[in-house]
Each structure stands twice: as structure tokens, then as C-alpha cells.
Amino acid sequence: MIDIHSHVPTHREHVPHDELVVNDKWRPDRPVAATTTWADYAEAFADVEVSAAFTIARNRRKVDPALNDAVAAFVADAPTRRIGFLSIHPEVDGALDELERARASLGLSGIKLGPNYQVFDPLGDAALRVYELAERYGLPILFHQGASPVQDAPLRYAHPLLMDEIAIRFPELRVVMAHMGHPWQRETIVTIRKHPHVYADISALFYRPWSFYEALRLATEWGALDKLLFGSDFPIATPTETAAGLRRVNDPIEGTKFPPVPLEKVEELIERDPLPLLGLERPS
Ligand SMILES: [Zn+2]
């Protein structure tokens, strides 16, 4: 199992009591501990061969090298099992230099962007310069897509159809659309099916069982199941519960005549190796 979507823990060792954050808006079924440690991550990823881990550069005033340094340090703790993605805010001075440093000096091999959280136009000039460089260097970009409970994060910057525009301009760029663009899974499916190098991850979806079933069923009918990648969005969910949720995708239609999602395709999704698809080397 390879997990393409996970967040670097907030704390290296223990979380001081006054820094504990529990978020009850991320999942409808249970609260999520937003503060995690390296040990929490290692425990949750015990059965995962390789995972991609990242944070999001939300500072809109200046580059934040410490953020990419922290990702590199976390990867160095289990270098054969982790891949680090860098993050930059495209609109701050020195963003491309920081991208260059994080790639060349820190060895980070992909990019994580959340245009809604970072509040930048995904089709603006600054963002396009990042995609151009990413395409040239072969760095895949994983974009947050779709809903977020964060009030000041503009939803319009997380709409999946923007990815179609990006892929038209940068056809060799490898893209992962997070969360199948929830709740715009249809828009995500029509985008990934037409662009050979655009994929979507299924992270953070299974606990909304009807939309999850519907999304995977739509992907079945539109021939897009093979473009879906396994991801957990840890700490929002663990890889183990995500795999279990995938295997229960047909639960909502049990006893009905609704067509099932083919379970052999679900197993293929869980076992899919996204690394060659995204031009990433397996860490060694
Ligand atoms: Zn995430």
C-alpha cells in the first residue's frame, strides 16, 4: 500500500497540553486530533510501504524555509519509506528560489499546493511560473481540491475544472487532485479521464458513504477508476481505516438493485503504485 496524501506531524515528540488541537469540523463521524507526533505517524503507517508527506506554505508575506526543512527532516527519519513534497506560496518574493532549494538541496520530489488555503489564483501568473518549473523538473503537484471548513479559504480556488485549464497548458505536468475534488467528484472525473497525467486521490471521502459510493460508481461508468490513487489525508484518517472504508464502498446499496463498484477494481486501487505514474522514484 502506497499513500500519496499525508500531512507531516505538527510535533516531533510529544504535544504539550496547551498546544493540543482537536478539530470537530473535518469529519462528520468523529473529531480529529490535528496535532500529531512522529510516533503517531509511524504507528498509523506501519503497514504502508511508502507515503508522500507534506505541509502547506500559508505565509503570504515571505518564504518559509523552515517549513520545507521540517518536511526533509521528517523524511530523513524513515528515508526508505517516505517521500517529501515541498510547498511554497507562489506569490511571495523568492518562491521559485525556495522551490529550487527544496528540490536540489533537500531532495523533496513533489509539490503540495492548496490555492484556497494559500489564497492565490491557480491560473494567475505566479502560479503558472510554478507549474512551468514543476513540469520542467518532473515534480508532481498535489492540489487540495474542493470543500474545506476553513472560512476564509475561497472555494472558487479549489474548483476541479481549474485543473483542466492547467493540464491543457502543461500537458506533461503530473497532477494529483486531492479528495476527488469533493463534492465536485463529477468535475474531477471528467478532468482526469481526458488528461493522461492528471490523477485524483480518494483521501478523506469514505466517511461520507453515499457520496463515496456515488463517486466511485461514477468513476466506474466513466472509465476513470484506473486514474484514482490511494491516500489517507492523515491525520484526518489513517491508511488502515481508509482501506477498510474502500472495501465497504458498496455497503449503502446492499439489498438494492443499484450497481456495485467492482471490488476487484477496489483492490487494484489499494495496491496501485502511483510512483511511476507520477514520475517519482521509489525511495531507497
Ligand atoms: Zn490533506
PDB file of C-alpha atoms and ligand atoms in Angstrom:
ATOM      1  CA  MET A   1       0.000   0.000   0.000  1.00  0.00           C
ATOM      2  CA  ILE A   2       1.357   3.406  -1.008  1.00  0.00           C
ATOM      3  CA  ASP A   3      -0.229   6.516   0.464  1.00  0.00           C
ATOM      4  CA  ILE A   4       0.094   9.590  -1.758  1.00  0.00           C
ATOM      5  CA  HIS A   5      -1.536  12.042   0.667  1.00  0.00           C
ATOM      6  CA  SER A   6      -0.416  12.577   4.252  1.00  0.00           C
ATOM      7  CA  HIS A   7       0.462  15.528   6.436  1.00  0.00           C
ATOM      8  CA  VAL A   8       3.746  15.832   8.297  1.00  0.00           C
ATOM      9  CA  PRO A   9       3.057  15.699  12.054  1.00  0.00           C
ATOM     10  CA  THR A  10       2.890  19.036  13.824  1.00  0.00           C
ATOM     11  CA  HIS A  11       5.217  17.927  16.631  1.00  0.00           C
ATOM     12  CA  ARG A  12       8.413  15.907  16.654  1.00  0.00           C
ATOM     13  CA  GLU A  13       7.974  14.396  20.111  1.00  0.00           C
ATOM     14  CA  HIS A  14       5.095  14.962  22.468  1.00  0.00           C
ATOM     15  CA  VAL A  15       2.388  17.576  22.122  1.00  0.00           C
ATOM     16  CA  PRO A  16       2.293  19.939  25.128  1.00  0.00           C
ATOM     17  CA  HIS A  17      -1.157  20.062  26.663  1.00  0.00           C
ATOM     18  CA  ASP A  18      -1.743  23.714  25.744  1.00  0.00           C
ATOM     19  CA  GLU A  19      -0.889  23.009  22.091  1.00  0.00           C
ATOM     20  CA  LEU A  20      -3.353  20.149  21.641  1.00  0.00           C
ATOM     21  CA  VAL A  21      -5.832  20.882  18.852  1.00  0.00           C
ATOM     22  CA  VAL A  22      -8.875  18.711  18.234  1.00  0.00           C
ATOM     23  CA  ASN A  23     -10.977  19.629  15.225  1.00  0.00           C
ATOM     24  CA  ASP A  24     -14.619  18.577  15.048  1.00  0.00           C
ATOM     25  CA  LYS A  25     -15.310  20.062  11.603  1.00  0.00           C
ATOM     26  CA  TRP A  26     -13.049  17.861   9.476  1.00  0.00           C
ATOM     27  CA  ARG A  27     -15.100  14.664   9.685  1.00  0.00           C
ATOM     28  CA  PRO A  28     -18.828  14.172  10.220  1.00  0.00           C
ATOM     29  CA  ASP A  29     -18.349  10.970  12.237  1.00  0.00           C
ATOM     30  CA  ARG A  30     -15.678  11.856  14.801  1.00  0.00           C
ATOM     31  CA  PRO A  31     -13.329  14.630  15.941  1.00  0.00           C
ATOM     32  CA  VAL A  32      -9.758  14.625  14.584  1.00  0.00           C
ATOM     33  CA  ALA A  33      -6.594  15.299  16.581  1.00  0.00           C
ATOM     34  CA  ALA A  34      -4.980  17.953  14.385  1.00  0.00           C
ATOM     35  CA  THR A  35      -1.797  17.881  16.459  1.00  0.00           C
ATOM     36  CA  THR A  36       0.237  14.713  15.947  1.00  0.00           C
ATOM     37  CA  THR A  37       3.725  13.400  16.642  1.00  0.00           C
ATOM     38  CA  TRP A  38       6.265  11.478  14.589  1.00  0.00           C
ATOM     39  CA  ALA A  39       5.382   8.407  16.674  1.00  0.00           C
ATOM     40  CA  ASP A  40       1.657   8.788  15.890  1.00  0.00           C
ATOM     41  CA  TYR A  41       2.534   8.831  12.203  1.00  0.00           C
ATOM     42  CA  ALA A  42       4.883   5.842  12.412  1.00  0.00           C
ATOM     43  CA  GLU A  43       2.189   3.822  14.175  1.00  0.00           C
ATOM     44  CA  ALA A  44      -0.513   4.739  11.651  1.00  0.00           C
ATOM     45  CA  PHE A  45       1.793   3.946   8.711  1.00  0.00           C
ATOM     46  CA  ALA A  46       3.167   0.628   9.986  1.00  0.00           C
ATOM     47  CA  ASP A  47       1.551  -1.270   7.077  1.00  0.00           C
ATOM     48  CA  VAL A  48       2.298   1.349   4.417  1.00  0.00           C
ATOM     49  CA  GLU A  49       5.301   0.720   2.148  1.00  0.00           C
ATOM     50  CA  VAL A  50       5.819   4.314   1.064  1.00  0.00           C
ATOM     51  CA  SER A  51       3.978   7.546   1.803  1.00  0.00           C
ATOM     52  CA  ALA A  52       4.145  11.079   0.450  1.00  0.00           C
ATOM     53  CA  ALA A  53       4.165  13.672   3.243  1.00  0.00           C
ATOM     54  CA  PHE A  54       3.839  17.436   3.134  1.00  0.00           C
ATOM     55  CA  THR A  55       2.634  20.650   4.715  1.00  0.00           C
ATOM     56  CA  ILE A  56       1.177  23.777   3.092  1.00  0.00           C
ATOM     57  CA  ALA A  57       3.037  27.111   2.908  1.00  0.00           C
ATOM     58  CA  ARG A  58       0.396  29.530   4.130  1.00  0.00           C
ATOM     59  CA  ASN A  59       2.614  32.535   4.798  1.00  0.00           C
ATOM     60  CA  ARG A  60       1.558  35.116   2.193  1.00  0.00           C
ATOM     61  CA  ARG A  61       4.307  37.616   3.047  1.00  0.00           C
ATOM     62  CA  LYS A  62       7.594  35.735   2.862  1.00  0.00           C
ATOM     63  CA  VAL A  63       9.154  32.386   2.074  1.00  0.00           C
ATOM     64  CA  ASP A  64       9.237  29.945   4.950  1.00  0.00           C
ATOM     65  CA  PRO A  65      12.325  27.733   4.532  1.00  0.00           C
ATOM     66  CA  ALA A  66      11.774  26.156   7.982  1.00  0.00           C
ATOM     67  CA  LEU A  67       8.629  24.547   6.650  1.00  0.00           C
ATOM     68  CA  ASN A  68      10.410  22.638   3.876  1.00  0.00           C
ATOM     69  CA  ASP A  69      13.330  21.886   6.223  1.00  0.00           C
ATOM     70  CA  ALA A  70      10.838  20.237   8.596  1.00  0.00           C
ATOM     71  CA  VAL A  71       9.464  18.053   5.790  1.00  0.00           C
ATOM     72  CA  ALA A  72      13.002  16.996   4.837  1.00  0.00           C
ATOM     73  CA  ALA A  73      13.847  16.158   8.474  1.00  0.00           C
ATOM     74  CA  PHE A  74      10.707  14.059   8.783  1.00  0.00           C
ATOM     75  CA  VAL A  75      11.535  12.154   5.587  1.00  0.00           C
ATOM     76  CA  ALA A  76      15.114  11.607   6.824  1.00  0.00           C
ATOM     77  CA  ASP A  77      13.679   9.794   9.860  1.00  0.00           C
ATOM     78  CA  ALA A  78      12.439   6.947   7.587  1.00  0.00           C
ATOM     79  CA  PRO A  79      14.120   7.671   4.256  1.00  0.00           C
ATOM     80  CA  THR A  80      13.247   4.362   2.568  1.00  0.00           C
ATOM     81  CA  ARG A  81       9.560   4.765   3.345  1.00  0.00           C
ATOM     82  CA  ARG A  82       8.796   8.432   2.891  1.00  0.00           C
ATOM     83  CA  ILE A  83       8.762  10.930   0.034  1.00  0.00           C
ATOM     84  CA  GLY A  84       8.631  14.624   0.883  1.00  0.00           C
ATOM     85  CA  PHE A  85       6.745  17.217  -1.124  1.00  0.00           C
ATOM     86  CA  LEU A  86       7.780  20.851  -0.812  1.00  0.00           C
ATOM     87  CA  SER A  87       5.389  23.752  -0.512  1.00  0.00           C
ATOM     88  CA  ILE A  88       5.762  27.394  -1.449  1.00  0.00           C
ATOM     89  CA  HIS A  89       3.397  30.300  -1.764  1.00  0.00           C
ATOM     90  CA  PRO A  90       3.683  31.147  -5.476  1.00  0.00           C
ATOM     91  CA  GLU A  91       3.145  34.875  -4.957  1.00  0.00           C
ATOM     92  CA  VAL A  92       5.828  35.646  -2.357  1.00  0.00           C
ATOM     93  CA  ASP A  93       9.252  37.003  -3.304  1.00  0.00           C
ATOM     94  CA  GLY A  94      11.802  34.244  -3.697  1.00  0.00           C
ATOM     95  CA  ALA A  95       9.218  31.456  -4.099  1.00  0.00           C
ATOM     96  CA  LEU A  96      10.981  29.928  -7.106  1.00  0.00           C
ATOM     97  CA  ASP A  97      14.372  30.095  -5.360  1.00  0.00           C
ATOM     98  CA  GLU A  98      12.877  28.236  -2.400  1.00  0.00           C
ATOM     99  CA  LEU A  99      11.397  25.659  -4.777  1.00  0.00           C
ATOM    100  CA  GLU A 100      14.858  25.218  -6.290  1.00  0.00           C
ATOM    101  CA  ARG A 101      16.484  24.882  -2.844  1.00  0.00           C
ATOM    102  CA  ALA A 102      13.891  22.407  -1.559  1.00  0.00           C
ATOM    103  CA  ARG A 103      14.290  20.292  -4.687  1.00  0.00           C
ATOM    104  CA  ALA A 104      18.040  20.401  -5.161  1.00  0.00           C
ATOM    105  CA  SER A 105      19.345  20.691  -1.579  1.00  0.00           C
ATOM    106  CA  LEU A 106      16.605  18.990   0.439  1.00  0.00           C
ATOM    107  CA  GLY A 107      15.691  16.330  -2.118  1.00  0.00           C
ATOM    108  CA  LEU A 108      11.948  16.997  -1.938  1.00  0.00           C
ATOM    109  CA  SER A 109      10.423  15.473  -5.035  1.00  0.00           C
ATOM    110  CA  GLY A 110       6.922  16.847  -5.422  1.00  0.00           C
ATOM    111  CA  ILE A 111       4.891  19.945  -4.589  1.00  0.00           C
ATOM    112  CA  LYS A 112       1.818  20.410  -2.405  1.00  0.00           C
ATOM    113  CA  LEU A 113      -0.404  23.403  -3.080  1.00  0.00           C
ATOM    114  CA  GLY A 114      -3.740  24.417  -1.596  1.00  0.00           C
ATOM    115  CA  PRO A 115      -4.748  27.526  -3.570  1.00  0.00           C
ATOM    116  CA  ASN A 116      -7.823  28.057  -1.376  1.00  0.00           C
ATOM    117  CA  TYR A 117      -5.840  27.814   1.879  1.00  0.00           C
ATOM    118  CA  GLN A 118      -2.978  29.859   0.461  1.00  0.00           C
ATOM    119  CA  VAL A 119      -5.361  32.293  -1.240  1.00  0.00           C
ATOM    120  CA  PHE A 120      -3.763  32.546  -4.667  1.00  0.00           C
ATOM    121  CA  ASP A 121      -5.319  32.329  -8.108  1.00  0.00           C
ATOM    122  CA  PRO A 122      -4.452  28.883  -9.515  1.00  0.00           C
ATOM    123  CA  LEU A 123      -4.441  30.388 -13.024  1.00  0.00           C
ATOM    124  CA  GLY A 124      -2.533  33.554 -12.076  1.00  0.00           C
ATOM    125  CA  ASP A 125       0.906  34.375 -13.497  1.00  0.00           C
ATOM    126  CA  ALA A 126       2.792  33.466 -10.307  1.00  0.00           C
ATOM    127  CA  ALA A 127       1.145  30.043 -10.136  1.00  0.00           C
ATOM    128  CA  LEU A 128       1.785  29.383 -13.834  1.00  0.00           C
ATOM    129  CA  ARG A 129       5.506  30.010 -13.287  1.00  0.00           C
ATOM    130  CA  VAL A 130       5.493  27.334 -10.581  1.00  0.00           C
ATOM    131  CA  TYR A 131       3.764  24.818 -12.875  1.00  0.00           C
ATOM    132  CA  GLU A 132       6.231  25.580 -15.659  1.00  0.00           C
ATOM    133  CA  LEU A 133       9.150  24.808 -13.374  1.00  0.00           C
ATOM    134  CA  ALA A 134       7.444  21.726 -11.931  1.00  0.00           C
ATOM    135  CA  GLU A 135       6.817  20.389 -15.418  1.00  0.00           C
ATOM    136  CA  ARG A 136      10.425  21.022 -16.416  1.00  0.00           C
ATOM    137  CA  TYR A 137      11.816  19.290 -13.302  1.00  0.00           C
ATOM    138  CA  GLY A 138       9.272  16.480 -13.298  1.00  0.00           C
ATOM    139  CA  LEU A 139       7.862  17.430  -9.892  1.00  0.00           C
ATOM    140  CA  PRO A 140       4.266  16.226  -9.494  1.00  0.00           C
ATOM    141  CA  ILE A 141       1.869  18.694  -7.865  1.00  0.00           C
ATOM    142  CA  LEU A 142      -0.795  17.542  -5.425  1.00  0.00           C
ATOM    143  CA  PHE A 143      -3.527  20.186  -5.187  1.00  0.00           C
ATOM    144  CA  HIS A 144      -6.069  20.413  -2.418  1.00  0.00           C
ATOM    145  CA  GLN A 145      -9.396  20.310  -4.226  1.00  0.00           C
ATOM    146  CA  GLY A 146     -12.929  21.053  -3.198  1.00  0.00           C
ATOM    147  CA  ALA A 147     -14.545  21.637   0.148  1.00  0.00           C
ATOM    148  CA  SER A 148     -12.884  22.878   3.294  1.00  0.00           C
ATOM    149  CA  PRO A 149     -14.444  24.102   6.532  1.00  0.00           C
ATOM    150  CA  VAL A 150     -11.854  26.914   6.731  1.00  0.00           C
ATOM    151  CA  GLN A 151     -13.999  30.013   6.437  1.00  0.00           C
ATOM    152  CA  ASP A 152     -11.519  32.371   4.782  1.00  0.00           C
ATOM    153  CA  ALA A 153     -10.347  29.818   2.169  1.00  0.00           C
ATOM    154  CA  PRO A 154     -12.107  30.754  -1.111  1.00  0.00           C
ATOM    155  CA  LEU A 155     -13.849  27.720  -2.590  1.00  0.00           C
ATOM    156  CA  ARG A 156     -13.528  29.064  -6.125  1.00  0.00           C
ATOM    157  CA  TYR A 157      -9.753  28.481  -5.973  1.00  0.00           C
ATOM    158  CA  ALA A 158     -10.338  24.798  -5.222  1.00  0.00           C
ATOM    159  CA  HIS A 159     -12.696  24.009  -8.076  1.00  0.00           C
ATOM    160  CA  PRO A 160     -11.637  20.936 -10.088  1.00  0.00           C
ATOM    161  CA  LEU A 161     -12.342  22.446 -13.511  1.00  0.00           C
ATOM    162  CA  LEU A 162      -9.399  24.813 -12.967  1.00  0.00           C
ATOM    163  CA  MET A 163      -7.204  21.710 -13.170  1.00  0.00           C
ATOM    164  CA  ASP A 164      -8.456  21.125 -16.694  1.00  0.00           C
ATOM    165  CA  GLU A 165      -7.149  24.567 -17.681  1.00  0.00           C
ATOM    166  CA  ILE A 166      -3.795  23.837 -16.036  1.00  0.00           C
ATOM    167  CA  ALA A 167      -3.457  20.451 -17.714  1.00  0.00           C
ATOM    168  CA  ILE A 168      -4.279  21.932 -21.124  1.00  0.00           C
ATOM    169  CA  ARG A 169      -1.407  24.407 -20.709  1.00  0.00           C
ATOM    170  CA  PHE A 170       1.033  21.966 -19.082  1.00  0.00           C
ATOM    171  CA  PRO A 171       0.294  18.561 -20.602  1.00  0.00           C
ATOM    172  CA  GLU A 172       3.428  16.891 -19.196  1.00  0.00           C
ATOM    173  CA  LEU A 173       2.844  18.102 -15.637  1.00  0.00           C
ATOM    174  CA  ARG A 174       1.849  15.299 -13.251  1.00  0.00           C
ATOM    175  CA  VAL A 175      -1.116  16.378 -11.133  1.00  0.00           C
ATOM    176  CA  VAL A 176      -2.986  14.759  -8.247  1.00  0.00           C
ATOM    177  CA  MET A 177      -6.399  16.225  -7.445  1.00  0.00           C
ATOM    178  CA  ALA A 178      -6.997  15.585  -3.759  1.00  0.00           C
ATOM    179  CA  HIS A 179     -10.247  14.143  -2.391  1.00  0.00           C
ATOM    180  CA  MET A 180     -11.640  13.672  -5.920  1.00  0.00           C
ATOM    181  CA  GLY A 181     -12.489  17.375  -5.626  1.00  0.00           C
ATOM    182  CA  HIS A 182     -15.302  16.664  -3.118  1.00  0.00           C
ATOM    183  CA  PRO A 183     -18.176  17.464  -3.504  1.00  0.00           C
ATOM    184  CA  TRP A 184     -17.373  18.102  -7.164  1.00  0.00           C
ATOM    185  CA  GLN A 185     -16.429  14.491  -7.902  1.00  0.00           C
ATOM    186  CA  ARG A 186     -18.128  14.621 -11.322  1.00  0.00           C
ATOM    187  CA  GLU A 187     -15.997  17.572 -12.378  1.00  0.00           C
ATOM    188  CA  THR A 188     -12.912  15.721 -11.189  1.00  0.00           C
ATOM    189  CA  ILE A 189     -13.821  12.560 -13.082  1.00  0.00           C
ATOM    190  CA  VAL A 190     -14.329  14.381 -16.387  1.00  0.00           C
ATOM    191  CA  THR A 191     -10.961  16.078 -15.867  1.00  0.00           C
ATOM    192  CA  ILE A 192      -8.876  13.007 -15.009  1.00  0.00           C
ATOM    193  CA  ARG A 193     -10.398  10.911 -17.785  1.00  0.00           C
ATOM    194  CA  LYS A 194      -9.218  13.285 -20.518  1.00  0.00           C
ATOM    195  CA  HIS A 195      -5.719  14.158 -19.288  1.00  0.00           C
ATOM    196  CA  PRO A 196      -3.219  11.278 -19.256  1.00  0.00           C
ATOM    197  CA  HIS A 197      -1.127  12.762 -16.430  1.00  0.00           C
ATOM    198  CA  VAL A 198      -3.884  14.023 -14.147  1.00  0.00           C
ATOM    199  CA  TYR A 199      -4.967  11.736 -11.305  1.00  0.00           C
ATOM    200  CA  ALA A 200      -7.200  12.039  -8.250  1.00  0.00           C
ATOM    201  CA  ASP A 201      -6.780  10.658  -4.753  1.00  0.00           C
ATOM    202  CA  ILE A 202      -9.599   9.119  -2.750  1.00  0.00           C
ATOM    203  CA  SER A 203      -8.479  10.517   0.598  1.00  0.00           C
ATOM    204  CA  ALA A 204     -10.932  11.833   3.188  1.00  0.00           C
ATOM    205  CA  LEU A 205     -14.019  10.535   1.407  1.00  0.00           C
ATOM    206  CA  PHE A 206     -15.085   7.150   2.823  1.00  0.00           C
ATOM    207  CA  TYR A 207     -16.818   8.562   5.899  1.00  0.00           C
ATOM    208  CA  ARG A 208     -19.457  10.178   3.683  1.00  0.00           C
ATOM    209  CA  PRO A 209     -20.692   6.805   2.446  1.00  0.00           C
ATOM    210  CA  TRP A 210     -23.251   7.862  -0.150  1.00  0.00           C
ATOM    211  CA  SER A 211     -21.011  10.413  -1.896  1.00  0.00           C
ATOM    212  CA  PHE A 212     -18.158   7.906  -1.755  1.00  0.00           C
ATOM    213  CA  TYR A 213     -20.209   5.142  -3.357  1.00  0.00           C
ATOM    214  CA  GLU A 214     -21.575   7.590  -5.926  1.00  0.00           C
ATOM    215  CA  ALA A 215     -18.101   8.950  -6.751  1.00  0.00           C
ATOM    216  CA  LEU A 216     -16.577   5.510  -7.272  1.00  0.00           C
ATOM    217  CA  ARG A 217     -19.599   4.368  -9.227  1.00  0.00           C
ATOM    218  CA  LEU A 218     -19.393   7.441 -11.481  1.00  0.00           C
ATOM    219  CA  ALA A 219     -15.683   6.751 -11.927  1.00  0.00           C
ATOM    220  CA  THR A 220     -16.606   3.181 -12.911  1.00  0.00           C
ATOM    221  CA  GLU A 221     -19.136   4.290 -15.534  1.00  0.00           C
ATOM    222  CA  TRP A 222     -16.847   6.981 -16.940  1.00  0.00           C
ATOM    223  CA  GLY A 223     -13.864   4.642 -17.130  1.00  0.00           C
ATOM    224  CA  ALA A 224     -11.804   6.649 -14.647  1.00  0.00           C
ATOM    225  CA  LEU A 225     -11.219   4.104 -11.846  1.00  0.00           C
ATOM    226  CA  ASP A 226      -7.672   3.456 -13.069  1.00  0.00           C
ATOM    227  CA  LYS A 227      -6.838   7.139 -12.513  1.00  0.00           C
ATOM    228  CA  LEU A 228      -7.601   7.010  -8.793  1.00  0.00           C
ATOM    229  CA  LEU A 229      -4.790   6.844  -6.245  1.00  0.00           C
ATOM    230  CA  PHE A 230      -4.816   5.657  -2.653  1.00  0.00           C
ATOM    231  CA  GLY A 231      -4.393   8.335   0.012  1.00  0.00           C
ATOM    232  CA  SER A 232      -5.440   8.807   3.630  1.00  0.00           C
ATOM    233  CA  ASP A 233      -5.068  12.542   4.353  1.00  0.00           C
ATOM    234  CA  PHE A 234      -3.550  11.545   7.721  1.00  0.00           C
ATOM    235  CA  PRO A 235      -4.249  12.744  10.409  1.00  0.00           C
ATOM    236  CA  ILE A 236      -7.817  13.163   9.168  1.00  0.00           C
ATOM    237  CA  ALA A 237      -7.930   9.405   8.518  1.00  0.00           C
ATOM    238  CA  THR A 238      -5.423   6.572   8.816  1.00  0.00           C
ATOM    239  CA  PRO A 239      -4.387   4.430   5.850  1.00  0.00           C
ATOM    240  CA  THR A 240      -5.868   1.353   7.557  1.00  0.00           C
ATOM    241  CA  GLU A 241      -9.321   2.842   8.038  1.00  0.00           C
ATOM    242  CA  THR A 242      -9.208   4.271   4.502  1.00  0.00           C
ATOM    243  CA  ALA A 243      -8.530   0.810   3.026  1.00  0.00           C
ATOM    244  CA  ALA A 244     -11.335  -0.642   5.160  1.00  0.00           C
ATOM    245  CA  GLY A 245     -13.671   2.155   4.036  1.00  0.00           C
ATOM    246  CA  LEU A 246     -12.844   1.402   0.393  1.00  0.00           C
ATOM    247  CA  ARG A 247     -13.703  -2.262   0.872  1.00  0.00           C
ATOM    248  CA  ARG A 248     -17.074  -1.214   2.341  1.00  0.00           C
ATOM    249  CA  VAL A 249     -17.892   1.144  -0.542  1.00  0.00           C
ATOM    250  CA  ASN A 250     -20.912  -0.922  -1.594  1.00  0.00           C
ATOM    251  CA  ASP A 251     -22.465  -1.046   1.900  1.00  0.00           C
ATOM    252  CA  PRO A 252     -25.015   1.740   1.201  1.00  0.00           C
ATOM    253  CA  ILE A 253     -26.552  -0.237  -1.691  1.00  0.00           C
ATOM    254  CA  GLU A 254     -26.692  -3.643  -0.013  1.00  0.00           C
ATOM    255  CA  GLY A 255     -30.035  -5.314  -0.726  1.00  0.00           C
ATOM    256  CA  THR A 256     -30.856  -2.928  -3.599  1.00  0.00           C
ATOM    257  CA  LYS A 257     -30.573  -3.127  -7.379  1.00  0.00           C
ATOM    258  CA  PHE A 258     -28.038  -0.292  -7.525  1.00  0.00           C
ATOM    259  CA  PRO A 259     -24.938  -1.378  -9.464  1.00  0.00           C
ATOM    260  CA  PRO A 260     -21.894  -2.107  -7.288  1.00  0.00           C
ATOM    261  CA  VAL A 261     -18.398  -0.698  -7.620  1.00  0.00           C
ATOM    262  CA  PRO A 262     -16.356  -3.725  -8.825  1.00  0.00           C
ATOM    263  CA  LEU A 263     -14.454  -4.931  -5.771  1.00  0.00           C
ATOM    264  CA  GLU A 264     -11.543  -6.267  -7.822  1.00  0.00           C
ATOM    265  CA  LYS A 265     -11.055  -2.683  -9.039  1.00  0.00           C
ATOM    266  CA  VAL A 266     -11.114  -1.514  -5.433  1.00  0.00           C
ATOM    267  CA  GLU A 267      -8.300  -3.948  -4.605  1.00  0.00           C
ATOM    268  CA  GLU A 268      -6.370  -2.685  -7.643  1.00  0.00           C
ATOM    269  CA  LEU A 269      -6.773   0.862  -6.348  1.00  0.00           C
ATOM    270  CA  ILE A 270      -5.469  -0.101  -2.903  1.00  0.00           C
ATOM    271  CA  GLU A 271      -2.481  -1.884  -4.451  1.00  0.00           C
ATOM    272  CA  ARG A 272      -1.765   0.680  -7.187  1.00  0.00           C
ATOM    273  CA  ASP A 273       1.778   2.049  -7.269  1.00  0.00           C
ATOM    274  CA  PRO A 274       1.413   5.762  -8.013  1.00  0.00           C
ATOM    275  CA  LEU A 275       5.158   6.444  -8.033  1.00  0.00           C
ATOM    276  CA  PRO A 276       5.925   5.565 -11.685  1.00  0.00           C
ATOM    277  CA  LEU A 277       2.688   7.261 -12.774  1.00  0.00           C
ATOM    278  CA  LEU A 278       3.859  10.481 -11.146  1.00  0.00           C
ATOM    279  CA  GLY A 279       7.467  10.150 -12.272  1.00  0.00           C
ATOM    280  CA  LEU A 280       8.641   9.554  -8.690  1.00  0.00           C
ATOM    281  CA  GLU A 281      11.440   7.186  -7.787  1.00  0.00           C
ATOM    282  CA  ARG A 282      10.860   4.656  -5.053  1.00  0.00           C
ATOM    283  CA  PRO A 283      12.961   5.803  -2.087  1.00  0.00           C
ATOM    284  CA  SER A 284      15.921   3.578  -1.225  1.00  0.00           C
TER     285      SER A 284
HETATM  286 ZN    ZN B   1      -4.687  16.880   3.025  1.00  0.00          ZN
END
